[in-house]
PDB file of C-alpha atoms in Angstrom:
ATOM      1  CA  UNK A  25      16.621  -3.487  24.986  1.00  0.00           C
ATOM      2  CA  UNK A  26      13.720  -5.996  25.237  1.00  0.00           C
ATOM      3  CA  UNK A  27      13.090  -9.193  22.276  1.00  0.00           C
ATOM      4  CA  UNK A  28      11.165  -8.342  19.593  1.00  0.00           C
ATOM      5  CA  UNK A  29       8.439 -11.027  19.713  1.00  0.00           C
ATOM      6  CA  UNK A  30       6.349 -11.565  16.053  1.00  0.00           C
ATOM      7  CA  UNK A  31       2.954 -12.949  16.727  1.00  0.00           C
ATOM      8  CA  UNK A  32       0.166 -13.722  14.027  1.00  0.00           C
ATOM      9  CA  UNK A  33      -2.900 -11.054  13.842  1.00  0.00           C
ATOM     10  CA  UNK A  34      -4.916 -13.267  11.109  1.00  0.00           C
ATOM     11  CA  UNK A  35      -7.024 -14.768  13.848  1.00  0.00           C
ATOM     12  CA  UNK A  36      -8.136 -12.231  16.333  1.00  0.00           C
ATOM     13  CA  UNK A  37     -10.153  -8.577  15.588  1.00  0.00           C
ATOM     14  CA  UNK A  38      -7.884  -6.974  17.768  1.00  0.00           C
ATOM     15  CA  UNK A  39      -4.392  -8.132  15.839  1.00  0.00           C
ATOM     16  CA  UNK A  40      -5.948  -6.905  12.436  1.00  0.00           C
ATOM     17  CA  UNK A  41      -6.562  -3.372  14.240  1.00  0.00           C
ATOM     18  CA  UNK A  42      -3.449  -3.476  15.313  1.00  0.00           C
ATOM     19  CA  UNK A  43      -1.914  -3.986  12.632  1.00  0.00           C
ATOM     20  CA  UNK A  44      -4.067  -1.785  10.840  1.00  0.00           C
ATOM     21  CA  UNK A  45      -2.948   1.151  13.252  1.00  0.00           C
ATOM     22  CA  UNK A  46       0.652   0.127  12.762  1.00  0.00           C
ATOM     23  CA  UNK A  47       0.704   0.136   8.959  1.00  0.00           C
ATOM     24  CA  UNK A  48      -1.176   3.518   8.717  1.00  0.00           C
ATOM     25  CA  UNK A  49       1.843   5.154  11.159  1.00  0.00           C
ATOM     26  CA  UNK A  50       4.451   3.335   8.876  1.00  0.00           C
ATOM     27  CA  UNK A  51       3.194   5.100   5.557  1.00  0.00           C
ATOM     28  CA  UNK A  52       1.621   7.853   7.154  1.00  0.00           C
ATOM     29  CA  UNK A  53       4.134  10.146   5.056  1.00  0.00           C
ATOM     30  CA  UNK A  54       4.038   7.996   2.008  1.00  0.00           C
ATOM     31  CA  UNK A  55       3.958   9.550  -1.157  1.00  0.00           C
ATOM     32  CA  UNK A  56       2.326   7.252  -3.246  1.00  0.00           C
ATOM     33  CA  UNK A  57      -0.417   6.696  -0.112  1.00  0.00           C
ATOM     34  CA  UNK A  58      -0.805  10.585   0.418  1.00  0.00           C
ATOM     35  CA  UNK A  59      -1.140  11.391  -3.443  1.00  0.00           C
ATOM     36  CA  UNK A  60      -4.097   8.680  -3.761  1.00  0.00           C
ATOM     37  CA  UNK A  61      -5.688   9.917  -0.626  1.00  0.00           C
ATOM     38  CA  UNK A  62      -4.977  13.010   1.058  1.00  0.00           C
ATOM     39  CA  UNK A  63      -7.587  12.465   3.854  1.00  0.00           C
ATOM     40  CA  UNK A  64      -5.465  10.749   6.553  1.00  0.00           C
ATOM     41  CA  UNK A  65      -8.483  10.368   8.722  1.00  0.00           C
ATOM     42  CA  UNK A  66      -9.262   7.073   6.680  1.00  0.00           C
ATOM     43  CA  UNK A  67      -5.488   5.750   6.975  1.00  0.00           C
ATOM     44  CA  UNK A  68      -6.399   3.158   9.273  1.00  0.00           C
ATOM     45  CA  UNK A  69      -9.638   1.962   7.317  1.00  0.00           C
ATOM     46  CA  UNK A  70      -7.524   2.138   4.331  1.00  0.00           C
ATOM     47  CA  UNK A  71      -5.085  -0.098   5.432  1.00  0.00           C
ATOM     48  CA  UNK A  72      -7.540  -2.519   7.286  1.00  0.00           C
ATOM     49  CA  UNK A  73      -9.519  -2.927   3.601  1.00  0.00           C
ATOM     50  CA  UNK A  74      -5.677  -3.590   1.919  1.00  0.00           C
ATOM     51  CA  UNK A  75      -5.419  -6.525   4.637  1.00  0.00           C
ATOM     52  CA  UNK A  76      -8.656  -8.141   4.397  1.00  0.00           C
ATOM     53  CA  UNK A  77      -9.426  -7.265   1.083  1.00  0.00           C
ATOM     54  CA  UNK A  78      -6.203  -6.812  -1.616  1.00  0.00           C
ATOM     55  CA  UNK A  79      -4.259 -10.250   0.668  1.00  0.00           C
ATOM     56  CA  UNK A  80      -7.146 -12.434   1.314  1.00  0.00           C
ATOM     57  CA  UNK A  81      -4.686 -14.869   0.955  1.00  0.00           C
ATOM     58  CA  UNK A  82      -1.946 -13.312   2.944  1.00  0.00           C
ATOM     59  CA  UNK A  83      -0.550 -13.744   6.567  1.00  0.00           C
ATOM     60  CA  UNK A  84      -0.323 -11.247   9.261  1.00  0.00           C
ATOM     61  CA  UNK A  85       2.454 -10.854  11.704  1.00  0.00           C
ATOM     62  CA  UNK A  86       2.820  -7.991  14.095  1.00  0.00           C
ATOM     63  CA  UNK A  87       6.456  -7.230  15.666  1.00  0.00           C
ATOM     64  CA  UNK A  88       6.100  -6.137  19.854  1.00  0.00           C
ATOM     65  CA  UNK A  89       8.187  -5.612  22.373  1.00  0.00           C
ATOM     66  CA  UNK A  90       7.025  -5.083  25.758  1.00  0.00           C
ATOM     67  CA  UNK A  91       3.631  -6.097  24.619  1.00  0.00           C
ATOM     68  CA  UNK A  92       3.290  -3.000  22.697  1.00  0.00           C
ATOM     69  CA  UNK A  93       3.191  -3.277  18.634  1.00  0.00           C
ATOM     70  CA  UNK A  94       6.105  -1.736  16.865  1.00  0.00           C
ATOM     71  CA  UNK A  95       5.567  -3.397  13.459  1.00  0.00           C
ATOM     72  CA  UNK A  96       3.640  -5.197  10.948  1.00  0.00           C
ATOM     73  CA  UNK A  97       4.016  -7.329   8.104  1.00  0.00           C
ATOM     74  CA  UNK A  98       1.570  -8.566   5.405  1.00  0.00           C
ATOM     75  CA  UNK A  99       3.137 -12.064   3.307  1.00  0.00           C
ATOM     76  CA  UNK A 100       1.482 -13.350   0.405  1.00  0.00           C
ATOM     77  CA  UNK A 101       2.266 -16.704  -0.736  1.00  0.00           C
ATOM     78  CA  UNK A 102       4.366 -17.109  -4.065  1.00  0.00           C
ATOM     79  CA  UNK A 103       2.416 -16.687  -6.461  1.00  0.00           C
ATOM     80  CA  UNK A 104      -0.617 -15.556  -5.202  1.00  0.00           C
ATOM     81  CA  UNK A 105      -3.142 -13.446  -7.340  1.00  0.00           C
ATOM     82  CA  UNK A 106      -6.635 -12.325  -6.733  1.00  0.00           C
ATOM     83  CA  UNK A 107      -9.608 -13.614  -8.684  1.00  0.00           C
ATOM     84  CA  UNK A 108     -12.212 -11.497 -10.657  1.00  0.00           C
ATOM     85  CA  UNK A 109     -14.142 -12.011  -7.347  1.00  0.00           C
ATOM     86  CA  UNK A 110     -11.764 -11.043  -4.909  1.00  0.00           C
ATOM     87  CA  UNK A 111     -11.005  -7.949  -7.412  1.00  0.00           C
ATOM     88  CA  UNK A 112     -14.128  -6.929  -7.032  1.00  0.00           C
ATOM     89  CA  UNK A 113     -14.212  -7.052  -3.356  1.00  0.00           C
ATOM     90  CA  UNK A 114     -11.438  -5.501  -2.944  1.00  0.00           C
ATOM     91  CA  UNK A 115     -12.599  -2.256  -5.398  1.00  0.00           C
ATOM     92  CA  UNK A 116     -15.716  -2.193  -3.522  1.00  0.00           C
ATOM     93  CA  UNK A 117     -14.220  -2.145  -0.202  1.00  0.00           C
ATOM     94  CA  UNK A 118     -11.752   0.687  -1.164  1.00  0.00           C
ATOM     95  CA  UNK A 119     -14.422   2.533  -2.948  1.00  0.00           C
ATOM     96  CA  UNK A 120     -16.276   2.591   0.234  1.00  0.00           C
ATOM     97  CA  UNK A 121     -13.035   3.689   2.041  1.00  0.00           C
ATOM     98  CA  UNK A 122     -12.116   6.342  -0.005  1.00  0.00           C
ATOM     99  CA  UNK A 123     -15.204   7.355  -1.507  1.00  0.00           C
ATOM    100  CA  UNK A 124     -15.454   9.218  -4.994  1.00  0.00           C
ATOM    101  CA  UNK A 125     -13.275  11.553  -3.056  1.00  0.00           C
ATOM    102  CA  UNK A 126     -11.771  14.495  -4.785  1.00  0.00           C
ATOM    103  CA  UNK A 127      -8.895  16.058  -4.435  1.00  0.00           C
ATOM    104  CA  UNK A 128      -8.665  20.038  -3.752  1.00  0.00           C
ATOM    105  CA  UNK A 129      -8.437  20.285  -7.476  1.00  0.00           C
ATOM    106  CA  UNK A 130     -11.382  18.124  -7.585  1.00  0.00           C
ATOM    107  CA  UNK A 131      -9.938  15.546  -9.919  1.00  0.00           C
ATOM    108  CA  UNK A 132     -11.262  12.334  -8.339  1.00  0.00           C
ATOM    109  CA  UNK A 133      -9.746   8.961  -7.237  1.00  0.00           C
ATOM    110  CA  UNK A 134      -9.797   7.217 -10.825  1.00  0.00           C
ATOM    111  CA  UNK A 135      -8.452   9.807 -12.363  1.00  0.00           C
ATOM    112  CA  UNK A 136      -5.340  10.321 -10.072  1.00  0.00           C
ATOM    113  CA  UNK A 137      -4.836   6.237 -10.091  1.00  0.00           C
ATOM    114  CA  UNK A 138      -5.085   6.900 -14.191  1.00  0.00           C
ATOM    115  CA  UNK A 139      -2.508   9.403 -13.692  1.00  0.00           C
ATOM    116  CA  UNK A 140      -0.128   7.663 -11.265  1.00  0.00           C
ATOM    117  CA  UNK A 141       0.226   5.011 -13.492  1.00  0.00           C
ATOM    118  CA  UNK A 142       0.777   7.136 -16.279  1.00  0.00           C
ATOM    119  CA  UNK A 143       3.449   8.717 -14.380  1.00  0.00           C
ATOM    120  CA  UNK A 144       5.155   5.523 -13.226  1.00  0.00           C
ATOM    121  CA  UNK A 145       5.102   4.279 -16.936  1.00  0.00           C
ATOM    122  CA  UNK A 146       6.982   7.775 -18.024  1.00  0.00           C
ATOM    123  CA  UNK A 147       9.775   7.326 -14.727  1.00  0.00           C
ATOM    124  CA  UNK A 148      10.485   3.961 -15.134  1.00  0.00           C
ATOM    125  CA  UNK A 149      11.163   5.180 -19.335  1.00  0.00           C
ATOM    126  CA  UNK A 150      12.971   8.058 -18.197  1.00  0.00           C
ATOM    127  CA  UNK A 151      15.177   5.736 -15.810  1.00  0.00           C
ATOM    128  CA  UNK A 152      15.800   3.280 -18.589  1.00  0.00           C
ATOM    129  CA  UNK A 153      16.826   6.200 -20.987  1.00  0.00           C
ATOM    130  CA  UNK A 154      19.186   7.675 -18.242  1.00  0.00           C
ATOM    131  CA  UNK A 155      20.625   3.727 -17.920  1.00  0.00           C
ATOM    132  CA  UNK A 156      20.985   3.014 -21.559  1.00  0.00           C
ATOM    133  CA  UNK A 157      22.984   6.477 -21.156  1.00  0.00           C
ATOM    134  CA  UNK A 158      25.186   5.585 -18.739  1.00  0.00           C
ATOM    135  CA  UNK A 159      26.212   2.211 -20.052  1.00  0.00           C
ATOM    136  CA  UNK A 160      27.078   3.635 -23.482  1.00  0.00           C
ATOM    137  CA  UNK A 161      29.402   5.966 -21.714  1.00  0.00           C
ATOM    138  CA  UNK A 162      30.536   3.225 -19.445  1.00  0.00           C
ATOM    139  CA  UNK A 163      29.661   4.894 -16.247  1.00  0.00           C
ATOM    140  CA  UNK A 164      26.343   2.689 -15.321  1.00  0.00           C
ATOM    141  CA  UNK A 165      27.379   1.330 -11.870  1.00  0.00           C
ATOM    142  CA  UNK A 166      25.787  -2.467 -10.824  1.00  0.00           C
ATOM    143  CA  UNK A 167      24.092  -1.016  -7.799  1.00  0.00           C
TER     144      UNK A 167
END
């Protein structure tokens, strides 16, 4: 099998389409990605506004072997946060992407982020609950 080679795409067009191409394949199926936007037509210009615009700050390194991308990789620096600027940007640019785009039940993008983070909030209390369970019972396991 050949070496896996990992090059930066921060300076060159071509290495953020790349890796723009290979992060909409990797989370093609992705839950979270398919509930906020069904339309996978816009998977790559989704993901090429999350590189430029939500890590403006961030490198980008893109795995190949045999000259042919197989992976990518976005790394923010510790501690790295965007400004009310950069926010901004970044809403605009995915508001362009996505649009005001509704879903078949017409509720629109706000309203499903609205109600994935309501739903997040309500898992993460049901998975606490189920813990706090477990560990009175003395089943909880460290894993």
């Amino acid at each position: 099998m050949a070496a896996i080679d990992v090059v930066s795409a921060d300076d060159t067009e071509s290495g953020q389409e790349l890796a723009s191409s290979l992060l909409a394949q990797a989370f093609a199926d992705d839950p979270v990605i398919r509930w906020v936007q069904p339309d996978r037509s816009t998977d790559r210009a989704f993901h090429r506004a999350t590189l430029r615009w939500a890590h403006p700050h961030g490198v980008v390194d893109v795995a190949m072997r045999d000259g042919v991308g197989v992976g990518a990789a976005i790394w923010d620096p510790p501690g790295a946060t965007l400004s009310g600027v950069e926010t901004a940007r970044m809403a605009a640019a995915f508001t362009r992407v996505l649009g005001s785009a509704s879903d078949a039940s017409g509720q629109d993008l706000r309203e499903r982020l609205r109600d994935f983070a309501q739903e997040l909030s309500e898992a993460a209390h049901r998975k606490g609950s189920a813990l706090r369970d477990a560990v009175s019972r003395g089943t909880a396991s460290q894993d």
